[in-house]
PDB file of C-alpha atoms and ligand atoms in Angstrom:
ATOM      1  CA  UNK A   1     -72.202  60.602 -43.566  1.00 83.00           C
ATOM      2  CA  UNK A   2     -71.189  61.477 -47.121  1.00 87.00           C
ATOM      3  CA  UNK A   3     -73.700  61.863 -50.162  1.00 89.00           C
ATOM      4  CA  UNK A   4     -72.832  58.401 -51.482  1.00 89.00           C
ATOM      5  CA  UNK A   5     -73.335  56.619 -48.342  1.00 94.00           C
ATOM      6  CA  UNK A   6     -76.962  58.513 -47.936  1.00 97.00           C
ATOM      7  CA  UNK A   7     -78.089  58.336 -51.579  1.00 98.00           C
ATOM      8  CA  UNK A   8     -78.140  56.185 -54.790  1.00 97.00           C
ATOM      9  CA  UNK A   9     -78.651  57.084 -58.384  1.00 97.00           C
ATOM     10  CA  UNK A  10     -81.535  55.784 -60.294  1.00 98.00           C
ATOM     11  CA  UNK A  11     -81.704  56.415 -63.963  1.00 97.00           C
ATOM     12  CA  UNK A  12     -80.266  60.018 -63.247  1.00 97.00           C
ATOM     13  CA  UNK A  13     -82.351  60.706 -60.255  1.00 98.00           C
ATOM     14  CA  UNK A  14     -80.601  60.862 -56.287  1.00 96.00           C
ATOM     15  CA  UNK A  15     -82.966  59.188 -53.838  1.00 98.00           C
ATOM     16  CA  UNK A  16     -82.082  58.419 -50.286  1.00 98.00           C
ATOM     17  CA  UNK A  17     -81.331  54.524 -49.637  1.00 98.00           C
ATOM     18  CA  UNK A  18     -83.010  54.772 -46.476  1.00 97.00           C
ATOM     19  CA  UNK A  19     -86.300  54.380 -48.288  1.00 98.00           C
ATOM     20  CA  UNK A  20     -85.377  53.458 -51.554  1.00 98.00           C
ATOM     21  CA  UNK A  21     -83.259  50.475 -53.133  1.00 98.00           C
ATOM     22  CA  UNK A  22     -82.743  48.663 -56.234  1.00 98.00           C
ATOM     23  CA  UNK A  23     -85.625  46.135 -55.364  1.00 98.00           C
ATOM     24  CA  UNK A  24     -87.983  48.706 -54.309  1.00 98.00           C
ATOM     25  CA  UNK A  25     -87.412  50.708 -57.705  1.00 98.00           C
ATOM     26  CA  UNK A  26     -87.784  47.278 -59.524  1.00 98.00           C
ATOM     27  CA  UNK A  27     -90.959  46.674 -58.168  1.00 98.00           C
ATOM     28  CA  UNK A  28     -92.417  49.941 -58.740  1.00 98.00           C
ATOM     29  CA  UNK A  29     -91.051  49.200 -62.576  1.00 98.00           C
ATOM     30  CA  UNK A  30     -93.128  45.888 -62.105  1.00 98.00           C
ATOM     31  CA  UNK A  31     -96.061  47.041 -60.242  1.00 98.00           C
ATOM     32  CA  UNK A  32     -99.558  46.221 -61.927  1.00 98.00           C
ATOM     33  CA  UNK A  33    -101.677  49.121 -61.931  1.00 98.00           C
ATOM     34  CA  UNK A  34    -105.454  48.677 -61.713  1.00 98.00           C
ATOM     35  CA  UNK A  35    -107.891  50.769 -63.539  1.00 98.00           C
ATOM     36  CA  UNK A  36    -109.674  51.799 -60.077  1.00 98.00           C
ATOM     37  CA  UNK A  37    -106.063  53.044 -58.566  1.00 98.00           C
ATOM     38  CA  UNK A  38    -105.317  56.630 -58.140  1.00 98.00           C
ATOM     39  CA  UNK A  39    -101.927  58.093 -57.770  1.00 98.00           C
ATOM     40  CA  UNK A  40    -100.932  61.602 -56.289  1.00 99.00           C
ATOM     41  CA  UNK A  41     -98.217  62.812 -58.147  1.00 98.00           C
ATOM     42  CA  UNK A  42     -95.918  65.803 -56.865  1.00 98.00           C
ATOM     43  CA  UNK A  43     -92.207  67.205 -56.572  1.00 98.00           C
ATOM     44  CA  UNK A  44     -91.129  66.440 -52.816  1.00 98.00           C
ATOM     45  CA  UNK A  45     -92.562  68.766 -50.332  1.00 98.00           C
ATOM     46  CA  UNK A  46     -95.447  69.884 -52.432  1.00 98.00           C
ATOM     47  CA  UNK A  47     -98.553  68.630 -50.935  1.00 98.00           C
ATOM     48  CA  UNK A  48     -97.745  64.601 -50.550  1.00 98.00           C
ATOM     49  CA  UNK A  49     -98.623  63.854 -47.378  1.00 98.00           C
ATOM     50  CA  UNK A  50    -101.947  66.145 -47.480  1.00 98.00           C
ATOM     51  CA  UNK A  51    -102.722  64.098 -50.167  1.00 98.00           C
ATOM     52  CA  UNK A  52    -102.195  60.514 -48.319  1.00 98.00           C
ATOM     53  CA  UNK A  53    -105.062  61.838 -45.611  1.00 98.00           C
ATOM     54  CA  UNK A  54    -107.244  63.367 -48.214  1.00 98.00           C
ATOM     55  CA  UNK A  55    -107.242  60.667 -50.766  1.00 98.00           C
ATOM     56  CA  UNK A  56    -108.296  57.387 -48.633  1.00 98.00           C
ATOM     57  CA  UNK A  57    -111.409  59.748 -47.344  1.00 98.00           C
ATOM     58  CA  UNK A  58    -112.727  60.828 -50.437  1.00 98.00           C
ATOM     59  CA  UNK A  59    -112.416  57.479 -51.738  1.00 98.00           C
ATOM     60  CA  UNK A  60    -114.338  55.944 -48.864  1.00 98.00           C
ATOM     61  CA  UNK A  61    -116.970  58.336 -48.071  1.00 98.00           C
ATOM     62  CA  UNK A  62    -115.367  60.007 -45.084  1.00 98.00           C
ATOM     63  CA  UNK A  63    -114.817  56.793 -42.970  1.00 98.00           C
ATOM     64  CA  UNK A  64    -111.903  58.081 -40.458  1.00 98.00           C
ATOM     65  CA  UNK A  65    -110.637  54.718 -39.945  1.00 98.00           C
ATOM     66  CA  UNK A  66    -107.617  54.425 -42.054  1.00 98.00           C
ATOM     67  CA  UNK A  67    -106.091  58.057 -40.993  1.00 98.00           C
ATOM     68  CA  UNK A  68    -106.741  56.981 -37.609  1.00 98.00           C
ATOM     69  CA  UNK A  69    -105.330  53.328 -37.714  1.00 98.00           C
ATOM     70  CA  UNK A  70    -102.587  53.291 -40.754  1.00 98.00           C
ATOM     71  CA  UNK A  71     -99.385  55.117 -40.531  1.00 98.00           C
ATOM     72  CA  UNK A  72     -99.415  57.263 -43.937  1.00 98.00           C
ATOM     73  CA  UNK A  73     -96.559  55.663 -45.566  1.00 98.00           C
ATOM     74  CA  UNK A  74     -98.638  52.470 -45.234  1.00 98.00           C
ATOM     75  CA  UNK A  75    -102.139  53.484 -45.833  1.00 98.00           C
ATOM     76  CA  UNK A  76    -100.933  55.519 -49.300  1.00 98.00           C
ATOM     77  CA  UNK A  77     -97.775  54.290 -50.048  1.00 98.00           C
ATOM     78  CA  UNK A  78     -94.901  55.635 -52.265  1.00 98.00           C
ATOM     79  CA  UNK A  79     -95.077  53.844 -55.602  1.00 98.00           C
ATOM     80  CA  UNK A  80     -90.853  54.237 -55.302  1.00 98.00           C
ATOM     81  CA  UNK A  81     -90.330  52.939 -52.015  1.00 98.00           C
ATOM     82  CA  UNK A  82     -89.685  50.200 -50.013  1.00 98.00           C
ATOM     83  CA  UNK A  83     -92.736  49.900 -47.855  1.00 98.00           C
ATOM     84  CA  UNK A  84     -94.926  49.339 -51.026  1.00 98.00           C
ATOM     85  CA  UNK A  85     -94.152  45.587 -51.307  1.00 98.00           C
ATOM     86  CA  UNK A  86     -94.308  44.862 -47.599  1.00 98.00           C
ATOM     87  CA  UNK A  87     -98.020  46.392 -47.593  1.00 98.00           C
ATOM     88  CA  UNK A  88     -99.177  45.680 -51.149  1.00 98.00           C
ATOM     89  CA  UNK A  89    -101.552  43.174 -50.275  1.00 98.00           C
ATOM     90  CA  UNK A  90    -103.491  44.684 -47.740  1.00 97.00           C
ATOM     91  CA  UNK A  91    -104.143  47.750 -50.062  1.00 98.00           C
ATOM     92  CA  UNK A  92    -108.170  48.082 -50.546  1.00 94.00           C
ATOM     93  CA  UNK A  93    -109.857  48.896 -53.673  1.00 97.00           C
ATOM     94  CA  UNK A  94    -109.749  51.483 -54.967  1.00 98.00           C
ATOM     95  CA  UNK A  95    -106.278  51.726 -53.880  1.00 98.00           C
ATOM     96  CA  UNK A  96    -104.581  55.322 -53.604  1.00 98.00           C
ATOM     97  CA  UNK A  97    -100.690  55.771 -53.835  1.00 98.00           C
ATOM     98  CA  UNK A  98     -98.442  58.575 -54.220  1.00 98.00           C
ATOM     99  CA  UNK A  99     -94.972  59.050 -56.024  1.00 99.00           C
ATOM    100  CA  UNK A 100     -92.609  61.499 -56.869  1.00 98.00           C
ATOM    101  CA  UNK A 101     -91.506  59.930 -60.093  1.00 98.00           C
ATOM    102  CA  UNK A 102     -91.147  62.440 -63.231  1.00 98.00           C
ATOM    103  CA  UNK A 103     -93.454  61.013 -66.092  1.00 98.00           C
ATOM    104  CA  UNK A 104     -91.200  58.736 -67.991  1.00 98.00           C
ATOM    105  CA  UNK A 105     -90.306  56.593 -64.939  1.00 98.00           C
ATOM    106  CA  UNK A 106     -93.866  55.467 -64.373  1.00 98.00           C
ATOM    107  CA  UNK A 107     -94.380  51.692 -65.085  1.00 98.00           C
ATOM    108  CA  UNK A 108     -95.144  50.239 -68.166  1.00 98.00           C
ATOM    109  CA  UNK A 109     -98.519  48.994 -66.549  1.00 98.00           C
ATOM    110  CA  UNK A 110     -99.697  52.650 -65.376  1.00 98.00           C
ATOM    111  CA  UNK A 111     -99.769  53.454 -69.133  1.00 97.00           C
ATOM    112  CA  UNK A 112    -102.154  50.620 -70.326  1.00 97.00           C
ATOM    113  CA  UNK A 113    -104.271  50.923 -67.073  1.00 98.00           C
ATOM    114  CA  UNK A 114    -107.288  53.600 -66.915  1.00 98.00           C
ATOM    115  CA  UNK A 115    -105.532  54.548 -63.543  1.00 98.00           C
ATOM    116  CA  UNK A 116    -105.998  58.162 -62.427  1.00 98.00           C
ATOM    117  CA  UNK A 117    -103.507  60.770 -61.311  1.00 98.00           C
ATOM    118  CA  UNK A 118    -103.884  63.811 -59.417  1.00 98.00           C
ATOM    119  CA  UNK A 119    -100.790  66.271 -60.183  1.00 98.00           C
ATOM    120  CA  UNK A 120    -100.190  68.381 -57.187  1.00 98.00           C
ATOM    121  CA  UNK A 121     -98.079  71.623 -57.783  1.00 98.00           C
ATOM    122  CA  UNK A 122     -96.559  74.117 -55.197  1.00 98.00           C
ATOM    123  CA  UNK A 123     -95.095  77.240 -55.978  1.00 97.00           C
ATOM    124  CA  UNK A 124     -91.499  76.488 -56.301  1.00 98.00           C
ATOM    125  CA  UNK A 125     -89.984  79.309 -53.804  1.00 98.00           C
ATOM    126  CA  UNK A 126     -92.179  77.470 -51.015  1.00 98.00           C
ATOM    127  CA  UNK A 127     -91.108  74.066 -52.367  1.00 98.00           C
ATOM    128  CA  UNK A 128     -87.505  75.199 -51.696  1.00 98.00           C
ATOM    129  CA  UNK A 129     -87.819  76.577 -48.197  1.00 98.00           C
ATOM    130  CA  UNK A 130     -90.224  73.702 -46.967  1.00 98.00           C
ATOM    131  CA  UNK A 131     -87.434  71.329 -48.295  1.00 98.00           C
ATOM    132  CA  UNK A 132     -84.402  73.394 -46.636  1.00 98.00           C
ATOM    133  CA  UNK A 133     -85.998  72.901 -43.411  1.00 98.00           C
ATOM    134  CA  UNK A 134     -86.787  68.944 -44.376  1.00 98.00           C
ATOM    135  CA  UNK A 135     -83.291  68.269 -44.574  1.00 98.00           C
ATOM    136  CA  UNK A 136     -82.325  69.612 -41.748  1.00 98.00           C
ATOM    137  CA  UNK A 137     -84.565  67.510 -39.675  1.00 98.00           C
ATOM    138  CA  UNK A 138     -84.604  64.263 -41.546  1.00 98.00           C
ATOM    139  CA  UNK A 139     -81.513  62.133 -40.768  1.00 97.00           C
ATOM    140  CA  UNK A 140     -81.807  60.174 -43.797  1.00 97.00           C
ATOM    141  CA  UNK A 141     -81.049  63.029 -46.082  1.00 98.00           C
ATOM    142  CA  UNK A 142     -77.725  65.063 -46.647  1.00 97.00           C
ATOM    143  CA  UNK A 143     -77.111  68.390 -44.764  1.00 96.00           C
ATOM    144  CA  UNK A 144     -78.354  71.331 -46.718  1.00 97.00           C
ATOM    145  CA  UNK A 145     -75.593  73.721 -46.020  1.00 97.00           C
ATOM    146  CA  UNK A 146     -76.665  77.224 -46.322  1.00 98.00           C
ATOM    147  CA  UNK A 147     -79.789  78.377 -47.451  1.00 98.00           C
ATOM    148  CA  UNK A 148     -78.338  80.051 -50.481  1.00 98.00           C
ATOM    149  CA  UNK A 149     -76.184  76.810 -51.252  1.00 98.00           C
ATOM    150  CA  UNK A 150     -79.196  74.915 -50.875  1.00 98.00           C
ATOM    151  CA  UNK A 151     -80.805  77.140 -53.584  1.00 98.00           C
ATOM    152  CA  UNK A 152     -78.134  76.347 -56.127  1.00 98.00           C
ATOM    153  CA  UNK A 153     -78.282  72.402 -55.615  1.00 98.00           C
ATOM    154  CA  UNK A 154     -82.405  73.095 -56.026  1.00 98.00           C
ATOM    155  CA  UNK A 155     -81.868  75.126 -59.152  1.00 98.00           C
ATOM    156  CA  UNK A 156     -79.143  72.511 -60.694  1.00 98.00           C
ATOM    157  CA  UNK A 157     -81.651  70.116 -60.070  1.00 98.00           C
ATOM    158  CA  UNK A 158     -79.098  68.249 -57.652  1.00 97.00           C
ATOM    159  CA  UNK A 159     -81.971  67.530 -55.342  1.00 98.00           C
ATOM    160  CA  UNK A 160     -84.341  64.315 -54.698  1.00 98.00           C
ATOM    161  CA  UNK A 161     -85.851  63.828 -57.891  1.00 98.00           C
ATOM    162  CA  UNK A 162     -84.059  66.392 -60.167  1.00 98.00           C
ATOM    163  CA  UNK A 163     -85.012  69.896 -61.111  1.00 98.00           C
ATOM    164  CA  UNK A 164     -88.903  71.015 -60.451  1.00 98.00           C
ATOM    165  CA  UNK A 165     -88.972  72.631 -63.925  1.00 98.00           C
ATOM    166  CA  UNK A 166     -88.741  69.168 -65.464  1.00 98.00           C
ATOM    167  CA  UNK A 167     -90.970  67.598 -62.987  1.00 98.00           C
ATOM    168  CA  UNK A 168     -93.904  70.008 -63.727  1.00 97.00           C
ATOM    169  CA  UNK A 169     -93.301  69.953 -67.377  1.00 97.00           C
ATOM    170  CA  UNK A 170     -92.950  66.273 -67.241  1.00 97.00           C
ATOM    171  CA  UNK A 171     -96.507  65.701 -66.066  1.00 98.00           C
ATOM    172  CA  UNK A 172     -97.983  68.537 -68.563  1.00 96.00           C
ATOM    173  CA  UNK A 173     -96.978  66.595 -71.596  1.00 92.00           C
ATOM    174  CA  UNK A 174     -98.712  63.297 -71.415  1.00 93.00           C
ATOM    175  CA  UNK A 175    -101.181  60.939 -72.986  1.00 94.00           C
ATOM    176  CA  UNK A 176    -103.301  60.872 -70.323  1.00 97.00           C
ATOM    177  CA  UNK A 177    -106.231  62.934 -71.784  1.00 97.00           C
ATOM    178  CA  UNK A 178    -108.845  63.022 -68.684  1.00 97.00           C
ATOM    179  CA  UNK A 179    -107.264  60.192 -66.590  1.00 98.00           C
ATOM    180  CA  UNK A 180    -105.011  63.571 -64.840  1.00 98.00           C
ATOM    181  CA  UNK A 181    -106.308  66.840 -62.843  1.00 98.00           C
ATOM    182  CA  UNK A 182    -104.000  69.382 -61.955  1.00 98.00           C
ATOM    183  CA  UNK A 183    -104.299  71.140 -58.609  1.00 98.00           C
ATOM    184  CA  UNK A 184    -102.167  73.157 -56.540  1.00 98.00           C
ATOM    185  CA  UNK A 185    -101.280  73.479 -52.936  1.00 98.00           C
ATOM    186  CA  UNK A 186    -102.538  76.860 -52.969  1.00 98.00           C
ATOM    187  CA  UNK A 187    -105.825  76.009 -54.164  1.00 98.00           C
ATOM    188  CA  UNK A 188    -106.061  73.708 -51.222  1.00 98.00           C
ATOM    189  CA  UNK A 189    -104.537  76.114 -48.507  1.00 98.00           C
ATOM    190  CA  UNK A 190    -106.779  78.782 -49.833  1.00 98.00           C
ATOM    191  CA  UNK A 191    -110.236  76.608 -49.921  1.00 98.00           C
ATOM    192  CA  UNK A 192    -109.711  73.201 -48.952  1.00 98.00           C
ATOM    193  CA  UNK A 193    -113.814  72.137 -49.295  1.00 98.00           C
ATOM    194  CA  UNK A 194    -113.425  73.566 -52.654  1.00 98.00           C
ATOM    195  CA  UNK A 195    -110.440  71.538 -53.399  1.00 98.00           C
ATOM    196  CA  UNK A 196    -112.222  68.185 -52.167  1.00 98.00           C
ATOM    197  CA  UNK A 197    -115.343  68.712 -54.201  1.00 98.00           C
ATOM    198  CA  UNK A 198    -113.029  69.098 -57.815  1.00 98.00           C
ATOM    199  CA  UNK A 199    -111.070  66.008 -56.274  1.00 98.00           C
ATOM    200  CA  UNK A 200    -114.591  64.412 -55.492  1.00 98.00           C
ATOM    201  CA  UNK A 201    -115.993  64.939 -58.889  1.00 98.00           C
ATOM    202  CA  UNK A 202    -112.735  64.131 -60.636  1.00 98.00           C
ATOM    203  CA  UNK A 203    -113.285  60.599 -58.736  1.00 98.00           C
ATOM    204  CA  UNK A 204    -116.446  60.199 -59.261  1.00 98.00           C
ATOM    205  CA  UNK A 205    -117.159  59.961 -55.532  1.00 97.00           C
ATOM    206  CA  UNK A 206    -120.179  61.749 -55.105  1.00 92.00           C
ATOM    207  CA  UNK A 207    -119.699  63.254 -51.880  1.00 97.00           C
ATOM    208  CA  UNK A 208    -122.301  64.926 -49.701  1.00 97.00           C
ATOM    209  CA  UNK A 209    -121.630  68.729 -48.324  1.00 98.00           C
ATOM    210  CA  UNK A 210    -121.650  67.014 -44.764  1.00 98.00           C
ATOM    211  CA  UNK A 211    -118.927  64.479 -45.989  1.00 98.00           C
ATOM    212  CA  UNK A 212    -116.702  67.245 -47.746  1.00 98.00           C
ATOM    213  CA  UNK A 213    -116.688  69.675 -44.625  1.00 98.00           C
ATOM    214  CA  UNK A 214    -115.874  66.675 -42.493  1.00 98.00           C
ATOM    215  CA  UNK A 215    -112.874  65.444 -44.681  1.00 98.00           C
ATOM    216  CA  UNK A 216    -111.875  69.499 -44.553  1.00 98.00           C
ATOM    217  CA  UNK A 217    -111.950  69.425 -41.242  1.00 98.00           C
ATOM    218  CA  UNK A 218    -109.802  66.444 -40.510  1.00 98.00           C
ATOM    219  CA  UNK A 219    -107.271  67.113 -43.250  1.00 98.00           C
ATOM    220  CA  UNK A 220    -106.667  70.556 -41.879  1.00 98.00           C
ATOM    221  CA  UNK A 221    -103.150  71.206 -41.142  1.00 98.00           C
ATOM    222  CA  UNK A 222    -103.767  71.657 -37.528  1.00 98.00           C
ATOM    223  CA  UNK A 223    -105.585  68.337 -37.276  1.00 98.00           C
ATOM    224  CA  UNK A 224    -103.064  66.298 -39.077  1.00 98.00           C
ATOM    225  CA  UNK A 225    -100.515  67.757 -37.286  1.00 98.00           C
ATOM    226  CA  UNK A 226    -101.948  66.290 -33.999  1.00 98.00           C
ATOM    227  CA  UNK A 227    -102.697  62.950 -35.885  1.00 98.00           C
ATOM    228  CA  UNK A 228     -99.978  60.401 -34.482  1.00 98.00           C
ATOM    229  CA  UNK A 229    -100.924  58.232 -37.769  1.00 98.00           C
ATOM    230  CA  UNK A 230     -99.598  61.037 -40.083  1.00 98.00           C
ATOM    231  CA  UNK A 231     -97.329  63.798 -38.312  1.00 98.00           C
ATOM    232  CA  UNK A 232     -94.388  60.953 -38.270  1.00 97.00           C
ATOM    233  CA  UNK A 233     -94.375  60.869 -34.403  1.00 97.00           C
ATOM    234  CA  UNK A 234     -93.877  57.009 -34.859  1.00 97.00           C
ATOM    235  CA  UNK A 235     -90.582  57.389 -37.046  1.00 97.00           C
ATOM    236  CA  UNK A 236     -87.529  57.367 -34.689  1.00 97.00           C
ATOM    237  CA  UNK A 237     -85.783  60.754 -33.907  1.00 97.00           C
ATOM    238  CA  UNK A 238     -82.677  59.564 -35.831  1.00 96.00           C
ATOM    239  CA  UNK A 239     -84.717  59.479 -39.014  1.00 97.00           C
ATOM    240  CA  UNK A 240     -87.085  62.575 -38.249  1.00 97.00           C
ATOM    241  CA  UNK A 241     -86.449  65.077 -35.386  1.00 97.00           C
ATOM    242  CA  UNK A 242     -88.626  67.413 -34.900  1.00 96.00           C
ATOM    243  CA  UNK A 243     -86.917  69.361 -32.626  1.00 96.00           C
ATOM    244  CA  UNK A 244     -84.966  70.439 -35.499  1.00 97.00           C
ATOM    245  CA  UNK A 245     -87.768  71.084 -37.472  1.00 97.00           C
ATOM    246  CA  UNK A 246     -91.237  69.755 -37.573  1.00 97.00           C
ATOM    247  CA  UNK A 247     -92.596  67.772 -40.560  1.00 98.00           C
ATOM    248  CA  UNK A 248     -95.773  70.091 -40.280  1.00 98.00           C
ATOM    249  CA  UNK A 249     -94.019  73.075 -40.049  1.00 98.00           C
ATOM    250  CA  UNK A 250     -95.891  76.360 -41.267  1.00 98.00           C
ATOM    251  CA  UNK A 251     -98.515  74.965 -44.001  1.00 98.00           C
ATOM    252  CA  UNK A 252     -99.061  78.127 -45.487  1.00 98.00           C
ATOM    253  CA  UNK A 253     -98.333  79.745 -49.075  1.00 97.00           C
ATOM    254  CA  UNK A 254     -95.977  82.595 -49.370  1.00 97.00           C
ATOM    255  CA  UNK A 255     -93.378  81.341 -46.574  1.00 98.00           C
ATOM    256  CA  UNK A 256     -90.584  82.241 -49.203  1.00 98.00           C
ATOM    257  CA  UNK A 257     -90.971  86.002 -48.683  1.00 97.00           C
ATOM    258  CA  UNK A 258     -89.240  85.102 -44.991  1.00 98.00           C
ATOM    259  CA  UNK A 259     -86.435  83.732 -46.504  1.00 98.00           C
ATOM    260  CA  UNK A 260     -85.159  84.849 -50.116  1.00 98.00           C
ATOM    261  CA  UNK A 261     -82.851  87.727 -50.081  1.00 98.00           C
ATOM    262  CA  UNK A 262     -83.980  90.500 -53.091  1.00 98.00           C
ATOM    263  CA  UNK A 263     -80.687  88.880 -55.047  1.00 98.00           C
ATOM    264  CA  UNK A 264     -81.875  85.347 -54.633  1.00 98.00           C
ATOM    265  CA  UNK A 265     -85.218  86.200 -55.752  1.00 98.00           C
ATOM    266  CA  UNK A 266     -83.950  87.566 -58.917  1.00 97.00           C
ATOM    267  CA  UNK A 267     -81.533  84.401 -59.632  1.00 98.00           C
ATOM    268  CA  UNK A 268     -84.477  82.306 -58.703  1.00 98.00           C
ATOM    269  CA  UNK A 269     -86.921  84.232 -60.955  1.00 97.00           C
ATOM    270  CA  UNK A 270     -84.409  83.764 -63.949  1.00 97.00           C
ATOM    271  CA  UNK A 271     -83.743  80.567 -63.896  1.00 98.00           C
ATOM    272  CA  UNK A 272     -87.116  79.358 -63.625  1.00 97.00           C
ATOM    273  CA  UNK A 273     -88.505  81.858 -66.140  1.00 95.00           C
ATOM    274  CA  UNK A 274     -85.915  80.500 -68.776  1.00 96.00           C
ATOM    275  CA  UNK A 275     -86.677  77.100 -68.172  1.00 96.00           C
ATOM    276  CA  UNK A 276     -90.599  77.647 -68.713  1.00 95.00           C
ATOM    277  CA  UNK A 277     -89.754  79.755 -71.796  1.00 94.00           C
ATOM    278  CA  UNK A 278     -92.054  78.622 -74.614  1.00 92.00           C
ATOM    279  CA  UNK A 279     -94.205  76.035 -72.353  1.00 92.00           C
ATOM    280  CA  UNK A 280     -97.582  76.089 -73.570  1.00 86.00           C
ATOM    281  CA  UNK A 281     -99.254  76.061 -69.993  1.00 86.00           C
ATOM    282  CA  UNK A 282     -98.643  79.088 -67.805  1.00 87.00           C
ATOM    283  CA  UNK A 283     -98.038  78.693 -63.767  1.00 90.00           C
ATOM    284  CA  UNK A 284    -100.985  79.717 -61.739  1.00 91.00           C
ATOM    285  CA  UNK A 285     -98.878  82.264 -59.691  1.00 89.00           C
ATOM    286  CA  UNK A 286     -96.672  84.956 -60.384  1.00 86.00           C
ATOM    287  CA  UNK A 287     -92.845  84.204 -59.915  1.00 86.00           C
ATOM    288  CA  UNK A 288     -91.957  87.718 -58.513  1.00 85.00           C
TER     289      UNK A 288
HETATM  290  S1  PPS B   1     -92.986  65.177 -48.887  1.00 63.06           S
HETATM  291  O1  PPS B   1     -91.748  64.650 -47.928  1.00 63.06           O
HETATM  292  O2  PPS B   1     -92.229  65.065 -49.975  1.00 63.06           O
HETATM  293  O3  PPS B   1     -93.807  63.914 -48.555  1.00 63.06           O
HETATM  294  O4  PPS B   1     -93.471  66.459 -48.100  1.00 63.06           O
HETATM  295  P1  PPS B   1     -95.054  66.945 -48.835  1.00 63.06           P
HETATM  296  O5  PPS B   1     -95.906  66.177 -47.767  1.00 63.06           O
HETATM  297  O6  PPS B   1     -95.087  67.028 -49.940  1.00 63.06           O
HETATM  298  O7  PPS B   1     -94.860  68.397 -48.200  1.00 63.06           O
HETATM  299  C1  PPS B   1     -94.745  68.971 -46.793  1.00 63.06           C
HETATM  300  C2  PPS B   1     -95.102  70.341 -46.707  1.00 63.06           C
HETATM  301  O8  PPS B   1     -96.541  70.038 -46.985  1.00 63.06           O
HETATM  302  C3  PPS B   1     -97.234  71.005 -45.643  1.00 63.06           C
HETATM  303  N1  PPS B   1     -98.683  70.432 -45.381  1.00 63.06           N
HETATM  304  C4  PPS B   1     -99.554  70.911 -45.066  1.00 63.06           C
HETATM  305  N2  PPS B   1     -99.707  72.259 -45.662  1.00 63.06           N
HETATM  306  C5  PPS B   1    -101.220  72.669 -45.298  1.00 63.06           C
HETATM  307  N3  PPS B   1    -101.838  71.683 -44.834  1.00 63.06           N
HETATM  308  C6  PPS B   1    -102.082  70.677 -44.816  1.00 63.06           C
HETATM  309  N4  PPS B   1    -103.078  69.941 -44.329  1.00 63.06           N
HETATM  310  C7  PPS B   1    -101.117  69.891 -44.857  1.00 63.06           C
HETATM  311  N5  PPS B   1     -99.981  68.720 -44.624  1.00 63.06           N
HETATM  312  C8  PPS B   1     -98.965  69.046 -45.080  1.00 63.06           C
HETATM  313  C9  PPS B   1     -96.412  70.610 -44.934  1.00 63.06           C
HETATM  314  O9  PPS B   1     -96.397  71.500 -43.514  1.00 63.06           O
HETATM  315  C10 PPS B   1     -95.028  70.712 -45.516  1.00 63.06           C
HETATM  316  O10 PPS B   1     -94.889  72.105 -45.998  1.00 63.06           O
HETATM  317  P2  PPS B   1     -93.897  73.471 -44.936  1.00 63.06           P
HETATM  318  O11 PPS B   1     -94.467  74.667 -45.807  1.00 63.06           O
HETATM  319  O12 PPS B   1     -92.786  72.477 -44.710  1.00 63.06           O
HETATM  320  O13 PPS B   1     -94.748  73.548 -43.795  1.00 63.06           O
END
């Protein structure tokens, strides 16, 4: 299939037609946020599905029912995708959602509500690697080509939801004040219970230490990889083929070291550095 058949363009961003439509994007713009909603925002491959596991558990005090009975895409739907309209009436409050939207695509009701945001950021070098493998296994995305070719596309923003740097910057320049919390994928990999305590404090969940440990166990890479409601094994092979590359691939930080040549690293760093120049916030990892 050609790129035109696979993708549609929405306000300058390419999105796959399999999961998005004009109707779903209109539905997102007209969506009414509630003050009690929580939305996890990510650039693709930064920890979205992880937050789909974590949020219901933090919001419901560790009851495993949703993660064992509802597929992640219906449990914590994407704001912009087709499934939201189908399941919206079944979501119980406080509702959790995810989105890959940059800040300026968020709908009007989001801005007037008090809905909270958790922005998850991941080292862009690992985002690139994860995305490269995902494009190989996802039948609803185009072939990534060589790693070198895919890196160029990524750096130029010719990938889902545009440039990584623009996404990160957009969510740093908001009027959200204490409605937004920033967390990194690396922080979650390093110490998930500590990350869960931060999330729980932010959401006012007041979890006991025992519950934090229980959630950490159920949101570990291996437990999630084995959870059929979260590992995409319910999706037909033509859309997601885990024989090509599993969705739960490695779940580590630093896999980029196994993929970047020294030339690619230099090019990647110089582009990202230039685009982050003059920003008032600094990235939590060294780009080298
Ligand atoms: S998507 O397609 O945008 O929704 O992908 P996303 O969920 O944002 O990112 C997928 C990567 O997150 C990893 N992942 C985890 N890592 C560690 N622990 C847990 N529990 C976990 N859950 C998901 C997943 O393995 C993908 O990263 P890579 O590097 O490809 O393994």
